[in-house]
Amino acid sequence: MKGPSTRDRYGLGALGVYLALSILFFGRGLVGHFTTVWVGQHQGDPSAFMWFFTWLPHALGQWHNPTFSGAIWAPSGMSLIWTTWMPLGGLVAWPITRTLGPVATYNALTLPMIPLAAWSAFLLCRYVTDSWWSSLAGGYLFGFCGYMTFYLWVGDPILLAVFPVPLAILAALRALRGEISARRFTVYATALLVMVFGISPETFACMTMFGAMALVLAIALYQKETRRRLRALVGPILASYALAAAILSPYLYCIFSTGAPKSAIWQTFLSSADLLFFLLPSHVSEIARIAAVRHLLDGLPTTIFVGYTYLGPILLAIVVAFAWNHWREPLGALLLASMAIIALAAMGPELIVGGRQVVPMPGALLTALPLIRAAVPVRFMMYLALDASLIAALWLNTSGASRYTKCAIVALAIVFAMPSLSTAQWNSPDDTPAFFLGGMYRRYLQPGENVLVVPYGWLGNCMTWQAHTDMYFRMAEAWAGMPPQEFQHWPAMIALYNGNYLPEPELQLKAFMAAHRVSAVLVDERARSSHDAKQRQDYATVLAALGPAPVKAGGMLIYRLKPVDLAAWRDLKPLDLERRADEVRLAALIDAADRYLQSGADSTRLSSQRLEQAGLIRSDWVGGPDIRISNGLWVKGHADGTIELGTFGSRAALVEVAARYRLDALSVRTIAIPGSAGRQEGLELLMITFDRTGLARAAALARDASNPDAAPQAAALAASPAGH
């Protein structure tokens, strides 16, 4: 560590370079279209953040509690405490939101995040190396790494806003060297902690965990005098946390008085770093546009996180070269040990190689830590990228290689990690229909009216559309994290949310609308011919349930329903509706399996995929009562000729479903799904084992059950018009 430099003291020159590169890579399409085109993917997370940034000024302007919104998942509403609502961003962008609208606000907060991250890493690298050029490379390798560019494409500014982390390390190093007093360090650290918590409690928790790890490692690795100064930092650090807690106390009260989610959104298998992905680029990198690389990526097991963990072979080679020469030095040992620990944590509770779970990993221990247990392991890669970038800056500054060799290596590292140069990859036009712009919606909707918007939830941009109206209406949907548990018991909601096929759509959808006091349905006309099959399915579900739309305006089909129109469905219970959906789904599966075997096919090769390929069963059945269940089917053939068929559902609903086939089955059993809630509401997998004769008898029953007109209905269902 060489100490501070007076050249470009605040790194403004470096920040200018990073800003120019960010605009070149990601912002070219925004020039002249800042309010109508956004940076990131077309739908999903960008839409949610536009809503979050609009909600905070709206709520405060109306003197409402900003931590709870009745505008989404109406009529019950939803607490935003455990969502990614990024309150500090909403406050900072308030003036932009009120003057330029949600798209401009999102762009103004998202586009600068990569340059700010690179700039803060530059300041840290420059302090450690005292080299402007080495630090410029180090800052770039962090700010434009695979983690950052992929999250920019996904559209998650909350995960891009990591610039306070290098600044916190820089403040600690300056305090360690005595360049700032303990009091000033406490003030700096408190401000950074409050900032990070206002951005994301998850980032706050991860920064705390890895900061504590680095401090313990440093105390163990450094000599007596440095060790003494490190221990002296503990007091100011604890004081800064205490002050931050005092400042954040109202927010902390809201957090701890609101029950935490009972289950994580992402399954551990999907949210852990695959070992192969450290070397494989993302789909949004320039190198992935090469046909051979694209073919390789397309052949990988399905995962949404390929590219998040990408550091590139050149940067990894630099780390190896640095380790070869500096692993005995305290700073080298600290950085390398930190990299190893962070990589292990990012891999989660199990080692995954090429999509296959291999062996348990130490990351399982993190599930016992508060806040950290809800963190997504692969997001720890940000700290690994920061560590590797600092190592790269140190290697460039200390290596005996020639200047030309270093320049060539840095150029290769940049090329291997370069984001896609395609504007279409990074910029998405605002697709808001004219209905939601210019006040047209006021002619058809009453203020605060509860509405169903299709495409539903995350399958479209309903959050952006509502934000454009400044929360004029409410929605019985959202994309703001996991839906409230109460909504997940309704098959209609699960089907619309996942774009799945919904049997008996009139019965299911009207019961859901009646229970949630939905008085209008708005359907985007473009969904009928959308390239997204899930949007097309949502469109088909609504038209099958409600018929042709009586009104069209501003690109939307408009259905108006009075309470009397839904009176016959008002008393239907979600458990009865789920049981009916489970019955129809399982009956279709049993019938399909029987027809498959009647064709002379080998029972040992029986699977849901083969039934789909044979055209015997749909691939997009509604699952539930959990949005993470895909088609809710279980199929397995055994060598002894027995067949295992099953479906997912809540415990209470599956009891009667199982009873229908118990006499024809060899065995009936259920498996509880870990993390499911409630004695009767807990999610289970019903598995029924048949021999060939029993399956044939069950199939005869199933053909009646799969026909809604012939199926025996619960009393509530039989009383409804859809039951006749």
JSON list of C-alpha atoms in Angstrom, two decimals, residues 513-625:
[
{"chain": "A", "resi": 513, "resn": "MET", "atom": "CA", "xyz": [-62.57, -11.53, -9.30]},
{"chain": "A", "resi": 514, "resn": "ALA", "atom": "CA", "xyz": [-65.60, -11.72, -7.01]},
{"chain": "A", "resi": 515, "resn": "ALA", "atom": "CA", "xyz": [-63.49, -12.49, -3.95]},
{"chain": "A", "resi": 516, "resn": "HIS", "atom": "CA", "xyz": [-61.12, -9.59, -4.65]},
{"chain": "A", "resi": 517, "resn": "ARG", "atom": "CA", "xyz": [-63.79, -7.10, -5.72]},
{"chain": "A", "resi": 518, "resn": "VAL", "atom": "CA", "xyz": [-62.41, -6.64, -9.22]},
{"chain": "A", "resi": 519, "resn": "SER", "atom": "CA", "xyz": [-64.76, -4.49, -11.26]},
{"chain": "A", "resi": 520, "resn": "ALA", "atom": "CA", "xyz": [-62.79, -4.06, -14.50]},
{"chain": "A", "resi": 521, "resn": "VAL", "atom": "CA", "xyz": [-60.48, -6.18, -16.63]},
{"chain": "A", "resi": 522, "resn": "LEU", "atom": "CA", "xyz": [-58.06, -4.52, -19.06]},
{"chain": "A", "resi": 523, "resn": "VAL", "atom": "CA", "xyz": [-56.44, -6.71, -21.72]},
{"chain": "A", "resi": 524, "resn": "ASP", "atom": "CA", "xyz": [-53.65, -5.52, -24.00]},
{"chain": "A", "resi": 525, "resn": "GLU", "atom": "CA", "xyz": [-54.80, -6.25, -27.56]},
{"chain": "A", "resi": 526, "resn": "ARG", "atom": "CA", "xyz": [-51.20, -7.01, -28.56]},
{"chain": "A", "resi": 527, "resn": "ALA", "atom": "CA", "xyz": [-51.13, -10.04, -26.24]},
{"chain": "A", "resi": 528, "resn": "ARG", "atom": "CA", "xyz": [-53.25, -12.00, -28.73]},
{"chain": "A", "resi": 529, "resn": "SER", "atom": "CA", "xyz": [-50.34, -12.23, -31.19]},
{"chain": "A", "resi": 530, "resn": "SER", "atom": "CA", "xyz": [-47.44, -11.72, -28.78]},
{"chain": "A", "resi": 531, "resn": "HIS", "atom": "CA", "xyz": [-44.18, -13.59, -29.36]},
{"chain": "A", "resi": 532, "resn": "ASP", "atom": "CA", "xyz": [-44.46, -14.63, -25.71]},
{"chain": "A", "resi": 533, "resn": "ALA", "atom": "CA", "xyz": [-46.58, -17.78, -25.41]},
{"chain": "A", "resi": 534, "resn": "LYS", "atom": "CA", "xyz": [-47.40, -16.95, -21.78]},
{"chain": "A", "resi": 535, "resn": "GLN", "atom": "CA", "xyz": [-48.91, -13.61, -22.78]},
{"chain": "A", "resi": 536, "resn": "ARG", "atom": "CA", "xyz": [-50.96, -15.35, -25.46]},
{"chain": "A", "resi": 537, "resn": "GLN", "atom": "CA", "xyz": [-52.19, -17.85, -22.87]},
{"chain": "A", "resi": 538, "resn": "ASP", "atom": "CA", "xyz": [-53.27, -15.08, -20.49]},
{"chain": "A", "resi": 539, "resn": "TYR", "atom": "CA", "xyz": [-55.17, -13.47, -23.35]},
{"chain": "A", "resi": 540, "resn": "ALA", "atom": "CA", "xyz": [-56.87, -16.76, -24.19]},
{"chain": "A", "resi": 541, "resn": "THR", "atom": "CA", "xyz": [-57.77, -17.41, -20.54]},
{"chain": "A", "resi": 542, "resn": "VAL", "atom": "CA", "xyz": [-59.55, -14.08, -20.14]},
{"chain": "A", "resi": 543, "resn": "LEU", "atom": "CA", "xyz": [-61.45, -14.37, -23.41]},
{"chain": "A", "resi": 544, "resn": "ALA", "atom": "CA", "xyz": [-62.49, -17.93, -22.57]},
{"chain": "A", "resi": 545, "resn": "ALA", "atom": "CA", "xyz": [-63.79, -16.73, -19.21]},
{"chain": "A", "resi": 546, "resn": "LEU", "atom": "CA", "xyz": [-65.41, -13.44, -20.17]},
{"chain": "A", "resi": 547, "resn": "GLY", "atom": "CA", "xyz": [-66.09, -13.70, -23.89]},
{"chain": "A", "resi": 548, "resn": "PRO", "atom": "CA", "xyz": [-65.47, -10.97, -26.48]},
{"chain": "A", "resi": 549, "resn": "ALA", "atom": "CA", "xyz": [-64.73, -7.55, -25.04]},
{"chain": "A", "resi": 550, "resn": "PRO", "atom": "CA", "xyz": [-67.64, -5.11, -25.24]},
{"chain": "A", "resi": 551, "resn": "VAL", "atom": "CA", "xyz": [-65.37, -2.05, -25.38]},
{"chain": "A", "resi": 552, "resn": "LYS", "atom": "CA", "xyz": [-62.01, -1.29, -27.02]},
{"chain": "A", "resi": 553, "resn": "ALA", "atom": "CA", "xyz": [-60.02, 1.88, -26.37]},
{"chain": "A", "resi": 554, "resn": "GLY", "atom": "CA", "xyz": [-56.38, 2.95, -26.52]},
{"chain": "A", "resi": 555, "resn": "GLY", "atom": "CA", "xyz": [-55.14, -0.51, -27.42]},
{"chain": "A", "resi": 556, "resn": "MET", "atom": "CA", "xyz": [-56.98, -2.22, -24.53]},
{"chain": "A", "resi": 557, "resn": "LEU", "atom": "CA", "xyz": [-59.97, -4.54, -24.36]},
{"chain": "A", "resi": 558, "resn": "ILE", "atom": "CA", "xyz": [-62.17, -3.30, -21.51]},
{"chain": "A", "resi": 559, "resn": "TYR", "atom": "CA", "xyz": [-64.52, -5.48, -19.49]},
{"chain": "A", "resi": 560, "resn": "ARG", "atom": "CA", "xyz": [-66.79, -3.88, -16.86]},
{"chain": "A", "resi": 561, "resn": "LEU", "atom": "CA", "xyz": [-68.36, -6.15, -14.24]},
{"chain": "A", "resi": 562, "resn": "LYS", "atom": "CA", "xyz": [-70.87, -5.05, -11.62]},
{"chain": "A", "resi": 563, "resn": "PRO", "atom": "CA", "xyz": [-71.17, -6.89, -8.28]},
{"chain": "A", "resi": 564, "resn": "VAL", "atom": "CA", "xyz": [-74.41, -8.49, -9.49]},
{"chain": "A", "resi": 565, "resn": "ASP", "atom": "CA", "xyz": [-72.53, -9.97, -12.48]},
{"chain": "A", "resi": 566, "resn": "LEU", "atom": "CA", "xyz": [-70.26, -11.90, -10.08]},
{"chain": "A", "resi": 567, "resn": "ALA", "atom": "CA", "xyz": [-72.79, -12.66, -7.35]},
{"chain": "A", "resi": 568, "resn": "ALA", "atom": "CA", "xyz": [-73.09, -16.36, -8.26]},
{"chain": "A", "resi": 569, "resn": "TRP", "atom": "CA", "xyz": [-69.33, -16.82, -7.76]},
{"chain": "A", "resi": 570, "resn": "ARG", "atom": "CA", "xyz": [-68.90, -14.68, -4.65]},
{"chain": "A", "resi": 571, "resn": "ASP", "atom": "CA", "xyz": [-69.11, -17.44, -2.04]},
{"chain": "A", "resi": 572, "resn": "LEU", "atom": "CA", "xyz": [-66.73, -19.90, -3.70]},
{"chain": "A", "resi": 573, "resn": "LYS", "atom": "CA", "xyz": [-63.72, -20.76, -1.55]},
{"chain": "A", "resi": 574, "resn": "PRO", "atom": "CA", "xyz": [-60.16, -20.99, -2.86]},
{"chain": "A", "resi": 575, "resn": "LEU", "atom": "CA", "xyz": [-59.73, -24.45, -1.35]},
{"chain": "A", "resi": 576, "resn": "ASP", "atom": "CA", "xyz": [-62.69, -25.82, -3.34]},
{"chain": "A", "resi": 577, "resn": "LEU", "atom": "CA", "xyz": [-61.39, -24.18, -6.50]},
{"chain": "A", "resi": 578, "resn": "GLU", "atom": "CA", "xyz": [-57.89, -25.51, -5.95]},
{"chain": "A", "resi": 579, "resn": "ARG", "atom": "CA", "xyz": [-59.27, -29.01, -5.30]},
{"chain": "A", "resi": 580, "resn": "ARG", "atom": "CA", "xyz": [-61.20, -28.81, -8.56]},
{"chain": "A", "resi": 581, "resn": "ALA", "atom": "CA", "xyz": [-58.09, -27.70, -10.49]},
{"chain": "A", "resi": 582, "resn": "ASP", "atom": "CA", "xyz": [-56.06, -30.49, -8.85]},
{"chain": "A", "resi": 583, "resn": "GLU", "atom": "CA", "xyz": [-58.71, -33.07, -9.78]},
{"chain": "A", "resi": 584, "resn": "VAL", "atom": "CA", "xyz": [-58.83, -32.02, -13.42]},
{"chain": "A", "resi": 585, "resn": "ARG", "atom": "CA", "xyz": [-55.03, -31.84, -13.67]},
{"chain": "A", "resi": 586, "resn": "LEU", "atom": "CA", "xyz": [-54.47, -35.29, -12.13]},
{"chain": "A", "resi": 587, "resn": "ALA", "atom": "CA", "xyz": [-57.32, -36.83, -14.14]},
{"chain": "A", "resi": 588, "resn": "ALA", "atom": "CA", "xyz": [-55.78, -35.57, -17.37]},
{"chain": "A", "resi": 589, "resn": "LEU", "atom": "CA", "xyz": [-52.43, -37.04, -16.34]},
{"chain": "A", "resi": 590, "resn": "ILE", "atom": "CA", "xyz": [-53.90, -40.46, -15.49]},
{"chain": "A", "resi": 591, "resn": "ASP", "atom": "CA", "xyz": [-55.82, -40.56, -18.75]},
{"chain": "A", "resi": 592, "resn": "ALA", "atom": "CA", "xyz": [-52.70, -39.55, -20.71]},
{"chain": "A", "resi": 593, "resn": "ALA", "atom": "CA", "xyz": [-50.55, -42.22, -19.03]},
{"chain": "A", "resi": 594, "resn": "ASP", "atom": "CA", "xyz": [-53.13, -44.91, -19.77]},
{"chain": "A", "resi": 595, "resn": "ARG", "atom": "CA", "xyz": [-53.39, -43.92, -23.43]},
{"chain": "A", "resi": 596, "resn": "TYR", "atom": "CA", "xyz": [-49.60, -43.85, -23.70]},
{"chain": "A", "resi": 597, "resn": "LEU", "atom": "CA", "xyz": [-49.29, -47.40, -22.39]},
{"chain": "A", "resi": 598, "resn": "GLN", "atom": "CA", "xyz": [-52.21, -48.64, -24.50]},
{"chain": "A", "resi": 599, "resn": "SER", "atom": "CA", "xyz": [-50.13, -47.67, -27.54]},
{"chain": "A", "resi": 600, "resn": "GLY", "atom": "CA", "xyz": [-47.60, -50.34, -26.53]},
{"chain": "A", "resi": 601, "resn": "ALA", "atom": "CA", "xyz": [-44.97, -47.91, -25.22]},
{"chain": "A", "resi": 602, "resn": "ASP", "atom": "CA", "xyz": [-42.42, -49.02, -22.63]},
{"chain": "A", "resi": 603, "resn": "SER", "atom": "CA", "xyz": [-43.63, -48.11, -19.12]},
{"chain": "A", "resi": 604, "resn": "THR", "atom": "CA", "xyz": [-40.05, -47.60, -17.89]},
{"chain": "A", "resi": 605, "resn": "ARG", "atom": "CA", "xyz": [-39.67, -44.70, -20.32]},
{"chain": "A", "resi": 606, "resn": "LEU", "atom": "CA", "xyz": [-42.83, -42.98, -19.14]},
{"chain": "A", "resi": 607, "resn": "SER", "atom": "CA", "xyz": [-42.30, -39.32, -18.26]},
{"chain": "A", "resi": 608, "resn": "SER", "atom": "CA", "xyz": [-44.20, -36.05, -18.45]},
{"chain": "A", "resi": 609, "resn": "GLN", "atom": "CA", "xyz": [-41.94, -34.97, -21.33]},
{"chain": "A", "resi": 610, "resn": "ARG", "atom": "CA", "xyz": [-42.87, -38.06, -23.39]},
{"chain": "A", "resi": 611, "resn": "LEU", "atom": "CA", "xyz": [-46.56, -37.50, -22.71]},
{"chain": "A", "resi": 612, "resn": "GLU", "atom": "CA", "xyz": [-46.18, -33.91, -23.92]},
{"chain": "A", "resi": 613, "resn": "GLN", "atom": "CA", "xyz": [-44.24, -34.99, -27.01]},
{"chain": "A", "resi": 614, "resn": "ALA", "atom": "CA", "xyz": [-46.95, -37.52, -27.83]},
{"chain": "A", "resi": 615, "resn": "GLY", "atom": "CA", "xyz": [-49.58, -34.80, -27.62]},
{"chain": "A", "resi": 616, "resn": "LEU", "atom": "CA", "xyz": [-51.39, -36.55, -24.78]},
{"chain": "A", "resi": 617, "resn": "ILE", "atom": "CA", "xyz": [-51.10, -33.78, -22.21]},
{"chain": "A", "resi": 618, "resn": "ARG", "atom": "CA", "xyz": [-50.41, -30.05, -22.17]},
{"chain": "A", "resi": 619, "resn": "SER", "atom": "CA", "xyz": [-47.04, -28.77, -21.02]},
{"chain": "A", "resi": 620, "resn": "ASP", "atom": "CA", "xyz": [-48.46, -25.63, -19.41]},
{"chain": "A", "resi": 621, "resn": "TRP", "atom": "CA", "xyz": [-50.97, -26.81, -16.80]},
{"chain": "A", "resi": 622, "resn": "VAL", "atom": "CA", "xyz": [-51.57, -24.47, -13.91]},
{"chain": "A", "resi": 623, "resn": "GLY", "atom": "CA", "xyz": [-49.69, -25.56, -10.78]},
{"chain": "A", "resi": 624, "resn": "GLY", "atom": "CA", "xyz": [-50.10, -24.41, -7.22]},
{"chain": "A", "resi": 625, "resn": "PRO", "atom": "CA", "xyz": [-50.73, -23.31, -4.61]}
]
